[in-house]
GROMACS .gro file of C-alpha atoms in nm:
model
  352
    1MET     CA    1  -1.386   0.891  -0.916
    2LYS     CA    2  -1.251   0.988  -0.565
    3LYS     CA    3  -0.967   1.048  -0.434
    4ALA     CA    4  -0.812   0.726  -0.291
    5THR     CA    5  -0.669   0.818   0.079
    6ALA     CA    6  -0.586   0.483   0.133
    7PHE     CA    7  -0.270   0.487  -0.064
    8LEU     CA    8  -0.100   0.767   0.091
    9LEU     CA    9  -0.020   0.509   0.420
   10ALA     CA   10   0.130   0.273   0.112
   11LEU     CA   11   0.404   0.565  -0.036
   12ALA     CA   12   0.508   0.621   0.325
   13LEU     CA   13   0.574   0.306   0.376
   14ALA     CA   14   0.768   0.259   0.042
   15GLY     CA   15   0.961   0.507   0.217
   16THR     CA   16   1.027   0.426   0.514
   17CYS     CA   17  -1.133  -1.357   1.920
   18ALA     CA   18  -1.247  -1.644   2.138
   19ALA     CA   19  -0.923  -1.617   2.301
   20GLY     CA   20  -0.759  -1.273   2.426
   21ALA     CA   21  -0.640  -1.044   2.186
   22SER     CA   22  -0.297  -1.031   2.309
   23ALA     CA   23  -0.336  -1.388   2.185
   24LEU     CA   24  -0.343  -1.286   1.819
   25GLY     CA   25  -0.079  -1.220   1.540
   26LYS     CA   26  -0.062  -1.290   1.189
   27THR     CA   27   0.247  -1.194   0.902
   28PHE     CA   28   0.085  -1.165   0.595
   29THR     CA   29   0.072  -0.914   0.254
   30HIS     CA   30  -0.203  -0.663   0.300
   31PRO     CA   31  -0.414  -0.696   0.030
   32GLU     CA   32  -0.419  -0.348  -0.033
   33ILE     CA   33  -0.005  -0.220   0.085
   34GLY     CA   34   0.097  -0.556  -0.088
   35GLU     CA   35   0.451  -0.542   0.147
   36PRO     CA   36   0.412  -0.810   0.426
   37LEU     CA   37   0.364  -0.679   0.725
   38THR     CA   38   0.275  -0.824   1.073
   39VAL     CA   39   0.033  -0.708   1.317
   40ALA     CA   40   0.070  -0.818   1.690
   41PHE     CA   41  -0.064  -0.695   2.001
   42THR     CA   42   0.049  -0.635   2.378
   43ASP     CA   43  -0.141  -0.677   2.646
   44HIS     CA   44  -0.507  -0.671   2.389
   45MET     CA   45  -0.362  -0.291   2.256
   46PRO     CA   46  -0.280  -0.355   1.853
   47LEU     CA   47  -0.005  -0.320   1.644
   48PHE     CA   48   0.146  -0.321   1.282
   49LYS     CA   49   0.496  -0.360   1.157
   50ILE     CA   50   0.688  -0.321   0.847
   51TYR     CA   51   0.972  -0.521   0.717
   52GLY     CA   52   1.027  -0.566   1.131
   53PHE     CA   53   0.976  -0.258   1.163
   54THR     CA   54   0.720  -0.106   1.428
   55TYR     CA   55   0.497   0.178   1.190
   56TYR     CA   56   0.180   0.186   1.468
   57GLU     CA   57   0.098   0.104   1.801
   58ILE     CA   58  -0.124   0.157   2.025
   59PRO     CA   59   0.100   0.152   2.372
   60SER     CA   60   0.021  -0.119   2.628
   61PRO     CA   61  -0.171   0.001   2.930
   62LYS     CA   62   0.156  -0.179   3.111
   63ALA     CA   63   0.356   0.127   2.930
   64PRO     CA   64   0.199   0.435   3.005
   65VAL     CA   65   0.291   0.698   2.752
   66ARG     CA   66   0.489   0.984   2.974
   67GLY     CA   67   0.354   0.841   3.277
   68LEU     CA   68   0.009   0.852   3.197
   69LEU     CA   69  -0.260   0.609   3.185
   70ALA     CA   70  -0.433   0.486   2.938
   71ASN     CA   71  -0.520   0.245   2.686
   72LEU     CA   72  -0.725  -0.016   2.884
   73PRO     CA   73  -0.963  -0.233   2.778
   74GLU     CA   74  -1.237  -0.059   2.974
   75THR     CA   75  -1.247   0.280   2.788
   76VAL     CA   76  -1.415   0.496   3.054
   77HIS     CA   77  -1.277   0.443   3.372
   78GLY     CA   78  -1.227   0.637   3.719
   79ALA     CA   79  -0.899   0.596   3.716
   80MET     CA   80  -0.879   0.851   3.356
   81PRO     CA   81  -0.625   1.172   3.390
   82THR     CA   82  -0.749   1.481   3.382
   83LEU     CA   83  -0.672   1.732   3.071
   84ASP     CA   84  -0.464   1.933   3.308
   85GLU     CA   85  -0.338   1.603   3.411
   86ALA     CA   86  -0.201   1.501   3.064
   87LEU     CA   87  -0.082   1.767   2.944
   88GLU     CA   88   0.132   1.893   3.222
   89LYS     CA   89   0.295   1.543   3.160
   90ILE     CA   90   0.287   1.559   2.766
   91LEU     CA   91   0.446   1.903   2.808
   92GLY     CA   92   0.671   1.946   3.054
   93ASP     CA   93   0.808   1.541   3.023
   94ALA     CA   94   1.007   1.598   2.683
   95GLN     CA   95   1.249   1.345   2.758
   96GLU     CA   96   1.625   1.336   2.720
   97GLY     CA   97   1.747   1.340   2.342
   98GLN     CA   98   1.399   1.393   2.275
   99VAL     CA   99   1.239   1.762   2.087
  100LEU     CA  100   0.912   1.764   2.137
  101LEU     CA  101   0.727   1.949   1.832
  102TYR     CA  102   0.372   2.093   1.731
  103SER     CA  103   0.188   1.903   1.500
  104GLY     CA  104  -0.099   2.078   1.244
  105VAL     CA  105  -0.210   2.435   1.308
  106MET     CA  106  -0.038   2.392   1.658
  107ALA     CA  107   0.323   2.398   1.453
  108GLU     CA  108   0.235   2.764   1.375
  109HIS     CA  109   0.278   2.873   1.693
  110GLN     CA  110   0.582   2.684   1.824
  111GLU     CA  111   0.793   3.014   1.894
  112ALA     CA  112   0.548   3.164   2.067
  113LEU     CA  113   0.428   2.777   2.276
  114ASP     CA  114   0.824   2.735   2.368
  115ALA     CA  115   0.832   3.090   2.484
  116LEU     CA  116   0.567   3.006   2.773
  117GLY     CA  117   0.633   2.868   3.133
  118LEU     CA  118   0.444   2.563   3.161
  119PRO     CA  119   0.085   2.697   3.387
  120GLU     CA  120   0.048   2.925   3.057
  121LYS     CA  121   0.181   2.660   2.784
  122VAL     CA  122  -0.112   2.437   2.906
  123ARG     CA  123  -0.326   2.699   2.876
  124ALA     CA  124  -0.279   2.759   2.549
  125VAL     CA  125  -0.298   2.419   2.399
  126ARG     CA  126  -0.602   2.386   2.553
  127MET     CA  127  -0.730   2.660   2.382
  128LEU     CA  128  -0.548   2.589   2.087
  129GLY     CA  129  -0.655   2.265   2.090
  130GLY     CA  130  -1.019   2.300   2.110
  131PHE     CA  131  -1.057   2.143   2.459
  132ASP     CA  132  -1.264   2.522   2.562
  133GLY     CA  133  -1.447   2.543   2.289
  134ALA     CA  134  -1.501   2.830   1.971
  135ALA     CA  135  -1.423   3.120   2.270
  136GLY     CA  136  -1.120   2.938   2.365
  137MET     CA  137  -0.953   3.051   2.066
  138ASP     CA  138  -1.022   3.463   2.114
  139ALA     CA  139  -0.968   3.434   2.522
  140LEU     CA  140  -0.566   3.307   2.370
  141HIS     CA  141  -0.580   3.658   2.299
  142SER     CA  142  -0.459   3.706   2.638
  143VAL     CA  143  -0.178   3.450   2.637
  144PRO     CA  144   0.172   3.601   2.581
  145GLY     CA  145   0.298   3.594   2.236
  146PHE     CA  146  -0.086   3.513   2.143
  147GLU     CA  147  -0.174   3.924   2.108
  148GLU     CA  148  -0.168   3.967   1.779
  149ALA     CA  149  -0.213   3.584   1.622
  150ASP     CA  150  -0.490   3.529   1.376
  151LEU     CA  151  -0.734   3.270   1.495
  152ALA     CA  152  -1.038   3.359   1.287
  153PHE     CA  153  -1.035   3.043   1.124
  154LEU     CA  154  -0.992   2.816   1.367
  155ARG     CA  155  -1.328   2.998   1.495
  156ASP     CA  156  -1.540   3.019   1.255
  157GLY     CA  157  -1.434   2.678   1.160
  158PHE     CA  158  -1.462   2.552   1.508
  159THR     CA  159  -1.596   2.126   1.477
  160GLU     CA  160  -1.737   1.971   1.733
  161PHE     CA  161  -1.625   1.621   1.728
  162THR     CA  162  -1.797   1.337   1.934
  163VAL     CA  163  -1.714   0.947   1.970
  164ARG     CA  164  -1.986   0.646   2.057
  165VAL     CA  165  -1.778   0.440   2.402
  166GLY     CA  166  -2.054   0.132   2.476
  167ASP     CA  167  -2.386   0.291   2.549
  168ALA     CA  168  -2.303   0.668   2.593
  169ARG     CA  169  -2.136   0.952   2.313
  170TYR     CA  170  -1.904   1.183   2.473
  171PRO     CA  171  -1.731   1.481   2.330
  172TYR     CA  172  -1.377   1.372   2.198
  173ARG     CA  173  -1.126   1.634   2.068
  174VAL     CA  174  -0.743   1.521   2.040
  175LEU     CA  175  -0.404   1.634   2.097
  176GLN     CA  176  -0.122   1.537   1.853
  177MET     CA  177   0.223   1.588   1.899
  178TYR     CA  178   0.487   1.507   1.672
  179VAL     CA  179   0.854   1.366   1.826
  180GLU     CA  180   1.226   1.341   1.747
  181GLU     CA  181   1.484   1.142   1.830
  182PRO     CA  182   1.779   1.264   1.596
  183GLU     CA  183   2.039   1.061   1.791
  184ASP     CA  184   1.805   0.718   1.766
  185HIS     CA  185   1.721   0.847   1.362
  186GLU     CA  186   1.358   0.798   1.502
  187TYR     CA  187   1.059   1.026   1.418
  188PHE     CA  188   0.663   0.975   1.523
  189PHE     CA  189   0.371   1.114   1.569
  190GLU     CA  190   0.208   1.074   1.950
  191ARG     CA  191  -0.144   1.113   1.989
  192TYR     CA  192  -0.359   1.144   2.307
  193GLY     CA  193  -0.748   1.112   2.275
  194PHE     CA  194  -1.000   1.275   2.522
  195LEU     CA  195  -1.356   1.177   2.646
  196TYR     CA  196  -1.538   1.448   2.832
  197LEU     CA  197  -1.785   1.315   3.095
  198ASP     CA  198  -1.875   1.469   3.406
  199GLY     CA  199  -1.793   1.773   3.334
  200GLU     CA  200  -1.390   1.707   3.261
  201TRP     CA  201  -1.180   1.601   2.938
  202ARG     CA  202  -1.005   1.298   3.028
  203LEU     CA  203  -0.730   1.092   2.862
  204ALA     CA  204  -0.889   0.785   2.735
  205ARG     CA  205  -0.593   0.700   2.467
  206THR     CA  206  -0.269   0.712   2.363
  207ALA     CA  207  -0.125   0.619   2.013
  208ARG     CA  208   0.222   0.627   1.861
  209GLU     CA  209   0.269   0.642   1.437
  210TYR     CA  210   0.666   0.597   1.340
  211ALA     CA  211   0.671   0.852   1.058
  212ASP     CA  212   0.874   1.127   0.966
  213ALA     CA  213   0.671   1.462   0.901
  214SER     CA  214   0.784   1.518   0.595
  215GLU     CA  215   0.634   1.210   0.463
  216GLU     CA  216   0.294   1.302   0.691
  217ARG     CA  217   0.042   1.084   0.578
  218GLY     CA  218  -0.220   1.436   0.573
  219VAL     CA  219  -0.504   1.248   0.655
  220TYR     CA  220  -0.844   1.305   0.819
  221VAL     CA  221  -0.800   1.232   1.219
  222HIS     CA  222  -1.123   1.263   1.418
  223GLY     CA  223  -1.083   1.499   1.723
  224VAL     CA  224  -0.767   1.720   1.617
  225THR     CA  225  -0.808   2.088   1.555
  226GLY     CA  226  -0.851   2.247   1.256
  227PHE     CA  227  -0.993   1.952   1.118
  228GLY     CA  228  -1.347   1.983   0.998
  229LEU     CA  229  -1.617   1.717   0.850
  230GLU     CA  230  -1.525   1.785   0.521
  231PRO     CA  231  -1.253   1.572   0.411
  232LEU     CA  232  -1.481   1.251   0.537
  233ASP     CA  233  -1.645   1.232   0.181
  234ASP     CA  234  -1.379   1.146   0.041
  235ILE     CA  235  -1.277   0.858   0.266
  236HIS     CA  236  -1.660   0.736   0.356
  237TYR     CA  237  -1.785   0.707   0.071
  238GLU     CA  238  -1.577   0.390   0.021
  239ILE     CA  239  -1.737   0.171   0.313
  240MET     CA  240  -2.068   0.395   0.221
  241ARG     CA  241  -2.048   0.205  -0.151
  242ASP     CA  242  -2.145   0.553  -0.239
  243LEU     CA  243  -2.494   0.535  -0.082
  244ALA     CA  244  -2.610   0.765   0.205
  245TRP     CA  245  -2.795   0.701   0.550
  246GLY     CA  246  -3.207   0.692   0.508
  247ASP     CA  247  -3.171   0.571   0.149
  248ALA     CA  248  -3.478   0.337   0.062
  249ALA     CA  249  -3.408  -0.027   0.036
  250GLY     CA  250  -3.534   0.002  -0.372
  251ASP     CA  251  -3.266   0.234  -0.425
  252VAL     CA  252  -2.926   0.060  -0.237
  253ALA     CA  253  -3.083  -0.251  -0.414
  254ARG     CA  254  -3.074  -0.052  -0.745
  255ALA     CA  255  -2.725   0.170  -0.685
  256ALA     CA  256  -2.532  -0.146  -0.482
  257GLY     CA  257  -2.652  -0.458  -0.729
  258ALA     CA  258  -2.760  -0.592  -0.394
  259GLN     CA  259  -3.040  -0.930  -0.435
  260GLU     CA  260  -3.291  -0.989  -0.204
  261GLU     CA  261  -3.264  -1.366   0.001
  262GLN     CA  262  -3.515  -1.435   0.204
  263GLY     CA  263  -3.598  -1.129   0.361
  264ARG     CA  264  -3.262  -0.954   0.396
  265LEU     CA  265  -3.061  -0.798   0.107
  266LEU     CA  266  -2.771  -0.918   0.041
  267LEU     CA  267  -2.417  -0.863  -0.203
  268ALA     CA  268  -2.217  -1.182  -0.224
  269ASP     CA  269  -1.914  -0.996  -0.370
  270ALA     CA  270  -1.880  -0.696  -0.177
  271GLY     CA  271  -1.499  -0.643  -0.180
  272ILE     CA  272  -1.399  -0.375   0.078
  273PHE     CA  273  -1.051  -0.272   0.079
  274ARG     CA  274  -0.962  -0.553  -0.117
  275ILE     CA  275  -1.057  -0.785   0.070
  276PRO     CA  276  -1.346  -1.024  -0.007
  277ALA     CA  277  -1.663  -0.983   0.161
  278GLN     CA  278  -2.009  -1.083   0.154
  279ALA     CA  279  -2.247  -0.758   0.254
  280GLU     CA  280  -2.591  -0.708   0.420
  281PHE     CA  281  -2.756  -0.389   0.380
  282LEU     CA  282  -2.954  -0.323   0.723
  283PHE     CA  283  -3.262  -0.046   0.768
  284THR     CA  284  -3.480   0.034   1.003
  285GLU     CA  285  -3.836   0.159   0.884
  286GLY     CA  286  -3.685   0.049   0.543
  287ARG     CA  287  -3.442   0.328   0.560
  288LEU     CA  288  -3.066   0.274   0.522
  289SER     CA  289  -2.892   0.223   0.899
  290GLY     CA  290  -2.627  -0.020   0.830
  291ILE     CA  291  -2.394  -0.214   0.629
  292ALA     CA  292  -2.239  -0.535   0.769
  293TYR     CA  293  -1.933  -0.687   0.578
  294ARG     CA  294  -1.854  -1.064   0.659
  295PHE     CA  295  -1.556  -1.187   0.584
  296ALA     CA  296  -1.383  -1.590   0.495
  297ASN     CA  297  -1.092  -1.605   0.690
  298GLU     CA  298  -0.906  -1.483   1.016
  299LEU     CA  299  -0.627  -1.274   0.766
  300SER     CA  300  -0.940  -1.047   0.711
  301TYR     CA  301  -0.981  -0.931   1.001
  302TYR     CA  302  -0.616  -0.791   0.996
  303SER     CA  303  -0.641  -0.635   0.648
  304ALA     CA  304  -0.950  -0.456   0.756
  305PHE     CA  305  -0.758  -0.311   1.090
  306ILE     CA  306  -0.415  -0.194   0.843
  307SER     CA  307  -0.684  -0.037   0.603
  308LEU     CA  308  -0.906   0.140   0.854
  309PHE     CA  309  -0.625   0.271   1.054
  310MET     CA  310  -0.508   0.391   0.686
  311ARG     CA  311  -0.858   0.612   0.643
  312TYR     CA  312  -1.002   0.662   0.996
  313ALA     CA  313  -0.661   0.671   1.203
  314ASP     CA  314  -0.704   0.580   1.584
  315PRO     CA  315  -0.948   0.340   1.687
  316VAL     CA  316  -1.178   0.451   2.001
  317THR     CA  317  -1.240   0.182   2.173
  318VAL     CA  318  -1.045  -0.136   2.172
  319ASP     CA  319  -1.167  -0.414   2.416
  320GLU     CA  320  -0.964  -0.797   2.525
  321TYR     CA  321  -1.150  -1.019   2.194
  322GLY     CA  322  -0.992  -0.809   1.946
  323THR     CA  323  -1.310  -0.573   1.894
  324MET     CA  324  -1.236  -0.234   1.756
  325THR     CA  325  -1.463   0.036   1.699
  326TRP     CA  326  -1.375   0.371   1.493
  327SER     CA  327  -1.650   0.649   1.578
  328LEU     CA  328  -1.716   0.896   1.380
  329ASN     CA  329  -1.997   1.199   1.453
  330ASP     CA  330  -2.285   1.028   1.301
  331ALA     CA  331  -2.179   0.668   1.234
  332VAL     CA  332  -1.938   0.399   1.432
  333ILE     CA  333  -1.754   0.120   1.278
  334THR     CA  334  -1.703  -0.205   1.442
  335LEU     CA  335  -1.452  -0.470   1.351
  336THR     CA  336  -1.555  -0.777   1.516
  337TYR     CA  337  -1.237  -1.072   1.564
  338ASP     CA  338  -1.369  -1.414   1.479
  339LYS     CA  339  -1.136  -1.693   1.446
  340GLN     CA  340  -1.339  -1.810   1.102
  341ALA     CA  341  -1.600  -1.505   1.032
  342PRO     CA  342  -1.508  -1.161   1.104
  343GLU     CA  343  -1.722  -0.894   1.081
  344MET     CA  344  -1.702  -0.527   0.950
  345ARG     CA  345  -2.014  -0.312   1.046
  346VAL     CA  346  -2.041   0.060   0.970
  347ALA     CA  347  -2.419   0.183   1.119
  348LEU     CA  348  -2.544   0.519   1.156
  349ASP     CA  349  -2.504   0.676   1.523
  350ALA     CA  350  -2.615   0.974   1.590
  351ALA     CA  351  -2.773   0.924   1.909
  352PRO     CA  352  -2.659   1.074   2.264
   0.00000   0.00000   0.00000
């Protein structure tokens, strides 16, 4: 049995839309975590709390993180900050009482990065974050303090990430920082998601996950430098029910125990993330191209949101009706709000 990464969040937590989405919100016991959680929306952007304390949020576009406009329901828009504009504000705006630290592979170079002036620091973080491609890893040796840095594993394992937004697929990268506020006993990861469009990286998403670094979930975050696509095998199998894109309908029926009803291949008892659901298997030219999970009530929508976050981190898009998407290089997961019958759909998507 493959390891269920979902319960890493439960361990961390134990230690520590007809209307617009801003109108949504519920407190309930999450079926996987087994603790009372509250999901709410602020200006259409989601957050969830445990025992009244915020654990995860996508900040309201009306409250820019470090002065950076992001998180609008229209993910791609004309006012998106460029990467260099964003990095200058992120790296140059450690607010009073805050300690801004690097995370992941960047944490290994904290001392060298701290020694740089802002322009060189921006340049170095661009390269370490993979924003300048694999070639940028080698060019980093020209930055003071990185002359002898061993970056071969980053260069050789460099991964291109993409996401779907609307009708287009964009290159995508995420910068993750770690913030300490010792006086307030608050610690959180701050993530910035960038899309590459019109020849420039531009900021689309900010998110905050409130956790002590020692209790970091350590799960896959699509777009973060240092990650390859391999960890997805232990995450994605669950929503895919151990099936593979392109499986023939007969093979899907036998493997999943599904039944044909009026030309549709259905599985009536298709619980996912411990949420009761019906599944419909979708095909293109006789080959598996999607799975639609249909839930019976509104609480399933909130449960699915948290369960998807637990596995896939930040949604790439969130609209004003509560529909969210998580993108991978070959698939898109869409969670659609409906008071009576919410739906979660995973679909093959590798198109430009």
